[in-house]
């Protein structure tokens, strides 16, 4: 799922938040284990294959896209970061920049609050 596939960035955020609904009931410790075990970025670091970032003119999003492109746990990673950091997010998680996650957070949170209140979407 890419922002370019949608008519507006807001539509992209809504679609992404909807995709994250499947992880709503997964406990934080389980998400953490999944991300630590299967995350492409974690694999690189634990195997001593840290990418060379110096002299790189690419944005965070471009760098993340390279590492996260085929990562099997992008969505669990994103879910975990939204839960634990919210608007205070830093770095790249789930292949999204800080700015994009800060834009996603209120959309994601509203979906959770709506369901907790008994409304179904």
Backbone as JSON Lines, residues from 0, in Angstrom:
{"i":0,"aa":"X","n":[0.84,-1.16,0.0],"ca":[0.0,0.0,0.0],"c":[0.89,1.24,0.0]}
{"i":1,"aa":"X","n":[0.67,2.1,-0.96],"ca":[1.46,3.32,-1.11],"c":[0.54,4.53,-1.18]}
{"i":2,"aa":"X","n":[0.98,5.67,-0.66],"ca":[0.15,6.87,-0.73],"c":[-0.24,7.24,-2.16]}
{"i":3,"aa":"X","n":[0.62,6.93,-3.11],"ca":[0.36,7.26,-4.5],"c":[-0.82,6.48,-5.07]}
{"i":4,"aa":"X","n":[-1.21,5.4,-4.41],"ca":[-2.32,4.57,-4.88],"c":[-3.69,5.14,-4.5]}
{"i":5,"aa":"X","n":[-3.72,6.25,-3.78],"ca":[-4.96,6.8,-3.27],"c":[-5.18,8.21,-3.8]}
{"i":6,"aa":"X","n":[-6.45,8.61,-3.83],"ca":[-6.78,9.95,-4.32],"c":[-6.26,11.04,-3.4]}
{"i":7,"aa":"X","n":[-6.21,10.74,-2.1],"ca":[-5.71,11.73,-1.16],"c":[-4.9,11.04,-0.07]}
{"i":8,"aa":"X","n":[-4.06,11.81,0.59],"ca":[-3.26,11.26,1.67],"c":[-4.15,10.81,2.82]}
{"i":9,"aa":"X","n":[-5.26,11.51,3.04],"ca":[-6.21,11.14,4.09],"c":[-6.82,9.78,3.8]}
{"i":10,"aa":"X","n":[-7.12,9.5,2.53],"ca":[-7.65,8.18,2.16],"c":[-6.62,7.09,2.45]}
{"i":11,"aa":"X","n":[-5.38,7.39,2.16],"ca":[-4.29,6.45,2.45],"c":[-4.22,6.17,3.95]}
{"i":12,"aa":"X","n":[-4.26,7.22,4.77],"ca":[-4.18,7.05,6.22],"c":[-5.36,6.22,6.74]}
{"i":13,"aa":"X","n":[-6.54,6.47,6.23],"ca":[-7.71,5.71,6.65],"c":[-7.57,4.24,6.27]}
{"i":14,"aa":"X","n":[-7.1,3.98,5.09],"ca":[-6.9,2.6,4.65],"c":[-5.84,1.9,5.49]}
{"i":15,"aa":"X","n":[-4.78,2.59,5.79],"ca":[-3.71,2.02,6.6],"c":[-4.21,1.74,8.02]}
{"i":16,"aa":"X","n":[-4.95,2.66,8.6],"ca":[-5.52,2.45,9.93],"c":[-6.46,1.25,9.93]}
{"i":17,"aa":"X","n":[-7.21,1.09,8.87],"ca":[-8.11,-0.07,8.74],"c":[-7.32,-1.37,8.7]}
{"i":18,"aa":"X","n":[-6.21,-1.38,7.98],"ca":[-5.35,-2.57,7.93],"c":[-4.81,-2.92,9.32]}
{"i":19,"aa":"X","n":[-4.54,-1.91,10.11],"ca":[-3.98,-2.15,11.44],"c":[-5.01,-2.71,12.42]}
{"i":20,"aa":"X","n":[-6.28,-2.63,12.08],"ca":[-7.32,-3.17,12.97],"c":[-7.08,-4.64,13.31]}
{"i":21,"aa":"X","n":[-6.49,-5.39,12.4],"ca":[-6.29,-6.82,12.65],"c":[-5.34,-7.09,13.82]}
{"i":22,"aa":"X","n":[-4.56,-6.09,14.21],"ca":[-3.6,-6.27,15.31],"c":[-4.1,-5.7,16.64]}
{"i":23,"aa":"X","n":[-5.31,-5.2,16.64],"ca":[-5.83,-4.52,17.82],"c":[-5.82,-5.39,19.07]}
{"i":24,"aa":"X","n":[-6.1,-6.66,18.94],"ca":[-6.18,-7.55,20.1],"c":[-4.87,-8.26,20.42]}
{"i":25,"aa":"X","n":[-3.84,-8.03,19.63],"ca":[-2.55,-8.68,19.87],"c":[-1.83,-7.93,20.99]}
{"i":26,"aa":"X","n":[-1.42,-8.64,22.04],"ca":[-0.73,-7.98,23.16],"c":[0.6,-7.34,22.73]}
{"i":27,"aa":"X","n":[0.97,-6.28,23.42],"ca":[2.21,-5.56,23.12],"c":[3.43,-6.48,23.14]}
{"i":28,"aa":"X","n":[3.52,-7.37,24.12],"ca":[4.7,-8.23,24.21],"c":[4.79,-9.18,23.03]}
{"i":29,"aa":"X","n":[3.65,-9.61,22.5],"ca":[3.66,-10.48,21.33],"c":[4.12,-9.69,20.1]}
{"i":30,"aa":"X","n":[3.6,-8.47,19.93],"ca":[4.05,-7.63,18.82],"c":[5.54,-7.37,18.9]}
{"i":31,"aa":"X","n":[6.02,-7.08,20.1],"ca":[7.45,-6.82,20.29],"c":[8.28,-8.04,19.89]}
{"i":32,"aa":"X","n":[7.86,-9.21,20.31],"ca":[8.58,-10.43,19.95],"c":[8.6,-10.64,18.44]}
{"i":33,"aa":"X","n":[7.46,-10.41,17.8],"ca":[7.36,-10.59,16.34],"c":[8.3,-9.63,15.62]}
{"i":34,"aa":"X","n":[8.26,-8.36,16.02],"ca":[9.09,-7.35,15.36],"c":[10.57,-7.63,15.6]}
{"i":35,"aa":"X","n":[10.93,-7.97,16.82],"ca":[12.34,-8.26,17.13],"c":[12.84,-9.51,16.42]}
{"i":36,"aa":"X","n":[11.98,-10.49,16.27],"ca":[12.39,-11.74,15.64],"c":[12.4,-11.67,14.12]}
{"i":37,"aa":"X","n":[11.37,-11.03,13.54],"ca":[11.18,-11.11,12.09],"c":[11.4,-9.8,11.33]}
{"i":38,"aa":"X","n":[11.63,-8.71,12.04],"ca":[11.8,-7.42,11.37],"c":[13.07,-7.37,10.53]}
{"i":39,"aa":"X","n":[12.96,-6.88,9.32],"ca":[14.12,-6.78,8.43],"c":[15.21,-5.91,9.04]}
{"i":40,"aa":"X","n":[14.82,-4.82,9.68],"ca":[15.82,-3.94,10.29],"c":[16.53,-4.63,11.44]}
{"i":41,"aa":"X","n":[15.78,-5.38,12.23],"ca":[16.38,-6.09,13.37],"c":[17.34,-7.17,12.87]}
{"i":42,"aa":"X","n":[16.95,-7.84,11.79],"ca":[17.81,-8.88,11.22],"c":[19.14,-8.27,10.77]}
{"i":43,"aa":"X","n":[19.07,-7.12,10.11],"ca":[20.29,-6.45,9.65],"c":[21.22,-6.14,10.81]}
{"i":44,"aa":"X","n":[20.66,-5.56,11.87],"ca":[21.49,-5.17,13.0],"c":[22.02,-6.35,13.78]}
{"i":45,"aa":"X","n":[21.21,-7.36,13.99],"ca":[21.67,-8.52,14.77],"c":[22.67,-9.37,14.0]}
{"i":46,"aa":"X","n":[22.7,-9.22,12.69],"ca":[23.65,-9.97,11.88],"c":[24.81,-9.12,11.41]}
{"i":47,"aa":"X","n":[24.98,-7.96,12.03],"ca":[26.12,-7.11,11.73],"c":[26.11,-6.5,10.34]}
{"i":48,"aa":"X","n":[24.95,-6.34,9.76],"ca":[24.86,-5.81,8.4],"c":[24.23,-4.41,8.43]}
{"i":49,"aa":"X","n":[24.72,-3.56,9.32],"ca":[24.18,-2.21,9.46],"c":[24.44,-1.44,8.16]}
{"i":50,"aa":"X","n":[23.36,-0.88,7.57],"ca":[23.55,-0.12,6.33],"c":[24.4,1.12,6.56]}
{"i":51,"aa":"X","n":[25.1,1.54,5.57],"ca":[25.92,2.74,5.64],"c":[25.03,3.94,5.33]}
{"i":52,"aa":"X","n":[24.81,4.8,6.33],"ca":[23.92,5.94,6.15],"c":[24.67,7.23,5.84]}
{"i":53,"aa":"X","n":[25.94,7.32,6.15],"ca":[26.66,8.57,5.95],"c":[26.73,8.92,4.47]}
{"i":54,"aa":"X","n":[26.71,10.21,4.21],"ca":[26.78,10.74,2.84],"c":[25.6,10.27,2.0]}
{"i":55,"aa":"X","n":[24.49,10.01,2.64],"ca":[23.31,9.55,1.94],"c":[22.3,10.69,1.9]}
{"i":56,"aa":"X","n":[21.89,11.09,0.72],"ca":[20.98,12.21,0.56],"c":[19.51,11.79,0.57]}
{"i":57,"aa":"X","n":[19.23,10.53,0.8],"ca":[17.85,10.07,0.78],"c":[17.13,10.46,2.08]}
{"i":58,"aa":"X","n":[15.82,10.63,1.96],"ca":[14.99,10.96,3.12],"c":[14.78,9.71,3.97]}
{"i":59,"aa":"X","n":[14.26,9.91,5.19],"ca":[13.93,8.77,6.05],"c":[13.0,7.8,5.34]}
{"i":60,"aa":"X","n":[12.01,8.35,4.67],"ca":[11.05,7.49,3.96],"c":[11.75,6.66,2.89]}
{"i":61,"aa":"X","n":[12.68,7.25,2.16],"ca":[13.4,6.52,1.12],"c":[14.3,5.45,1.73]}
{"i":62,"aa":"X","n":[14.96,5.78,2.82],"ca":[15.82,4.8,3.49],"c":[14.98,3.64,4.03]}
{"i":63,"aa":"X","n":[13.87,3.98,4.66],"ca":[13.0,2.95,5.21],"c":[12.42,2.07,4.12]}
{"i":64,"aa":"X","n":[12.08,2.67,3.0],"ca":[11.51,1.9,1.9],"c":[12.49,0.82,1.45]}
{"i":65,"aa":"X","n":[13.77,1.14,1.46],"ca":[14.77,0.16,1.05],"c":[14.87,-1.02,2.01]}
{"i":66,"aa":"X","n":[14.81,-0.74,3.29],"ca":[14.91,-1.81,4.29],"c":[13.57,-2.51,4.48]}
{"i":67,"aa":"X","n":[12.5,-1.74,4.5],"ca":[11.18,-2.27,4.84],"c":[10.41,-2.85,3.65]}
{"i":68,"aa":"X","n":[10.91,-2.66,2.46],"ca":[10.15,-3.03,1.26],"c":[9.55,-4.43,1.33]}
{"i":69,"aa":"X","n":[10.32,-5.4,1.71],"ca":[9.82,-6.77,1.76],"c":[9.72,-7.31,3.18]}
{"i":70,"aa":"X","n":[9.73,-6.43,4.15],"ca":[9.68,-6.86,5.54],"c":[8.32,-7.5,5.83]}
{"i":71,"aa":"X","n":[8.32,-8.69,6.41],"ca":[7.06,-9.38,6.68],"c":[6.29,-8.81,7.87]}
{"i":72,"aa":"X","n":[6.9,-7.91,8.62],"ca":[6.23,-7.41,9.83],"c":[6.07,-5.89,9.83]}
{"i":73,"aa":"X","n":[5.9,-5.3,8.67],"ca":[5.72,-3.84,8.6],"c":[4.51,-3.38,9.41]}
{"i":74,"aa":"X","n":[3.38,-4.04,9.24],"ca":[2.18,-3.61,9.95],"c":[2.26,-3.86,11.45]}
{"i":75,"aa":"X","n":[2.71,-5.03,11.9],"ca":[2.87,-5.18,13.36],"c":[3.85,-4.16,13.94]}
{"i":76,"aa":"X","n":[4.89,-3.84,13.22],"ca":[5.86,-2.84,13.65],"c":[5.19,-1.48,13.8]}
{"i":77,"aa":"X","n":[4.41,-1.11,12.82],"ca":[3.69,0.17,12.85],"c":[2.69,0.2,14.0]}
{"i":78,"aa":"X","n":[1.95,-0.87,14.17],"ca":[0.99,-0.97,15.27],"c":[1.68,-0.78,16.62]}
{"i":79,"aa":"X","n":[2.8,-1.45,16.79],"ca":[3.54,-1.36,18.04],"c":[3.99,0.07,18.31]}
{"i":80,"aa":"X","n":[4.5,0.74,17.31],"ca":[4.97,2.11,17.49],"c":[3.82,3.07,17.8]}
{"i":81,"aa":"X","n":[2.7,2.91,17.14],"ca":[1.56,3.77,17.42],"c":[1.08,3.58,18.85]}
{"i":82,"aa":"X","n":[1.08,2.35,19.32],"ca":[0.65,2.07,20.7],"c":[1.61,2.64,21.73]}
{"i":83,"aa":"X","n":[2.88,2.47,21.49],"ca":[3.86,2.79,22.53],"c":[4.34,4.23,22.48]}
{"i":84,"aa":"X","n":[4.37,4.85,21.31],"ca":[4.9,6.21,21.2],"c":[3.84,7.25,20.86]}
{"i":85,"aa":"X","n":[2.82,6.85,20.14],"ca":[1.77,7.8,19.76],"c":[2.34,8.97,18.98]}
{"i":86,"aa":"X","n":[1.98,10.16,19.4],"ca":[2.45,11.37,18.71],"c":[3.92,11.67,18.98]}
{"i":87,"aa":"X","n":[4.52,10.98,19.95],"ca":[5.91,11.23,20.31],"c":[6.87,10.28,19.6]}
{"i":88,"aa":"X","n":[6.47,9.82,18.47],"ca":[7.22,8.86,17.69],"c":[8.49,9.46,17.11]}
{"i":89,"aa":"X","n":[9.53,8.66,17.06],"ca":[10.81,9.09,16.48],"c":[11.35,8.0,15.58]}
{"i":90,"aa":"X","n":[12.1,8.4,14.58],"ca":[12.73,7.42,13.7],"c":[11.77,6.89,12.65]}
{"i":91,"aa":"X","n":[12.11,5.74,12.11],"ca":[11.31,5.1,11.06],"c":[10.78,3.79,11.61]}
{"i":92,"aa":"X","n":[9.48,3.62,11.55],"ca":[8.81,2.4,12.01],"c":[7.76,2.04,10.98]}
{"i":93,"aa":"X","n":[7.65,0.77,10.67],"ca":[6.63,0.35,9.72],"c":[6.76,1.01,8.38]}
{"i":94,"aa":"X","n":[7.96,1.41,8.02],"ca":[8.29,2.06,6.75],"c":[7.7,3.46,6.63]}
{"i":95,"aa":"X","n":[7.3,4.04,7.75],"ca":[6.76,5.4,7.72],"c":[7.66,6.36,8.47]}
{"i":96,"aa":"X","n":[7.74,7.56,7.97],"ca":[8.49,8.62,8.64],"c":[7.72,9.09,9.87]}
{"i":97,"aa":"X","n":[8.41,9.85,10.72],"ca":[7.77,10.41,11.9],"c":[6.55,11.24,11.51]}
{"i":98,"aa":"X","n":[6.71,12.06,10.51],"ca":[5.62,12.94,10.07],"c":[4.39,12.14,9.64]}
{"i":99,"aa":"X","n":[4.62,11.09,8.88],"ca":[3.5,10.27,8.42],"c":[2.83,9.53,9.57]}
{"i":100,"aa":"X","n":[3.62,9.05,10.53],"ca":[3.02,8.36,11.69],"c":[2.25,9.34,12.56]}
{"i":101,"aa":"X","n":[2.74,10.55,12.67],"ca":[2.0,11.57,13.45],"c":[0.68,11.91,12.77]}
{"i":102,"aa":"X","n":[0.66,11.88,11.46],"ca":[-0.59,12.11,10.73],"c":[-1.53,10.9,10.85]}
{"i":103,"aa":"X","n":[-0.96,9.71,10.88],"ca":[-1.75,8.49,11.0],"c":[-2.33,8.31,12.4]}
{"i":104,"aa":"X","n":[-1.61,8.72,13.41],"ca":[-1.99,8.43,14.79],"c":[-3.43,8.85,15.13]}
{"i":105,"aa":"X","n":[-3.87,10.08,14.84],"ca":[-5.24,10.43,15.2],"c":[-6.3,9.61,14.46]}
{"i":106,"aa":"X","n":[-6.0,9.22,13.23],"ca":[-6.93,8.38,12.45],"c":[-7.01,7.0,13.09]}
{"i":107,"aa":"X","n":[-5.86,6.43,13.41],"ca":[-5.78,5.12,14.06],"c":[-6.49,5.15,15.42]}
{"i":108,"aa":"X","n":[-6.21,6.18,16.21],"ca":[-6.79,6.3,17.55],"c":[-8.31,6.46,17.48]}
{"i":109,"aa":"X","n":[-8.8,7.24,16.55],"ca":[-10.24,7.45,16.41],"c":[-10.95,6.14,16.09]}
{"i":110,"aa":"X","n":[-10.34,5.31,15.25],"ca":[-10.95,4.0,14.95],"c":[-11.04,3.16,16.21]}
{"i":111,"aa":"X","n":[-10.0,3.15,17.01],"ca":[-9.99,2.36,18.25],"c":[-11.04,2.88,19.22]}
{"i":112,"aa":"X","n":[-11.1,4.18,19.37],"ca":[-12.06,4.77,20.31],"c":[-13.5,4.54,19.85]}
{"i":113,"aa":"X","n":[-13.73,4.6,18.55],"ca":[-15.08,4.35,18.02],"c":[-15.53,2.92,18.3]}
{"i":114,"aa":"X","n":[-14.64,1.95,18.12],"ca":[-15.01,0.56,18.37],"c":[-15.19,0.29,19.85]}
{"i":115,"aa":"X","n":[-14.36,0.89,20.66],"ca":[-14.5,0.7,22.12],"c":[-15.83,1.25,22.6]}
{"i":116,"aa":"X","n":[-16.33,2.27,21.92],"ca":[-17.61,2.86,22.28],"c":[-18.8,2.1,21.72]}
{"i":117,"aa":"X","n":[-18.53,1.0,21.01],"ca":[-19.59,0.15,20.5],"c":[-19.96,0.4,19.06]}
{"i":118,"aa":"X","n":[-19.36,1.39,18.43],"ca":[-19.68,1.66,17.03],"c":[-18.87,0.72,16.14]}
{"i":119,"aa":"X","n":[-19.49,0.26,15.09],"ca":[-18.81,-0.61,14.13],"c":[-18.64,0.13,12.82]}
{"i":120,"aa":"X","n":[-17.51,-0.07,12.17],"ca":[-17.27,0.58,10.86],"c":[-17.2,-0.48,9.8]}
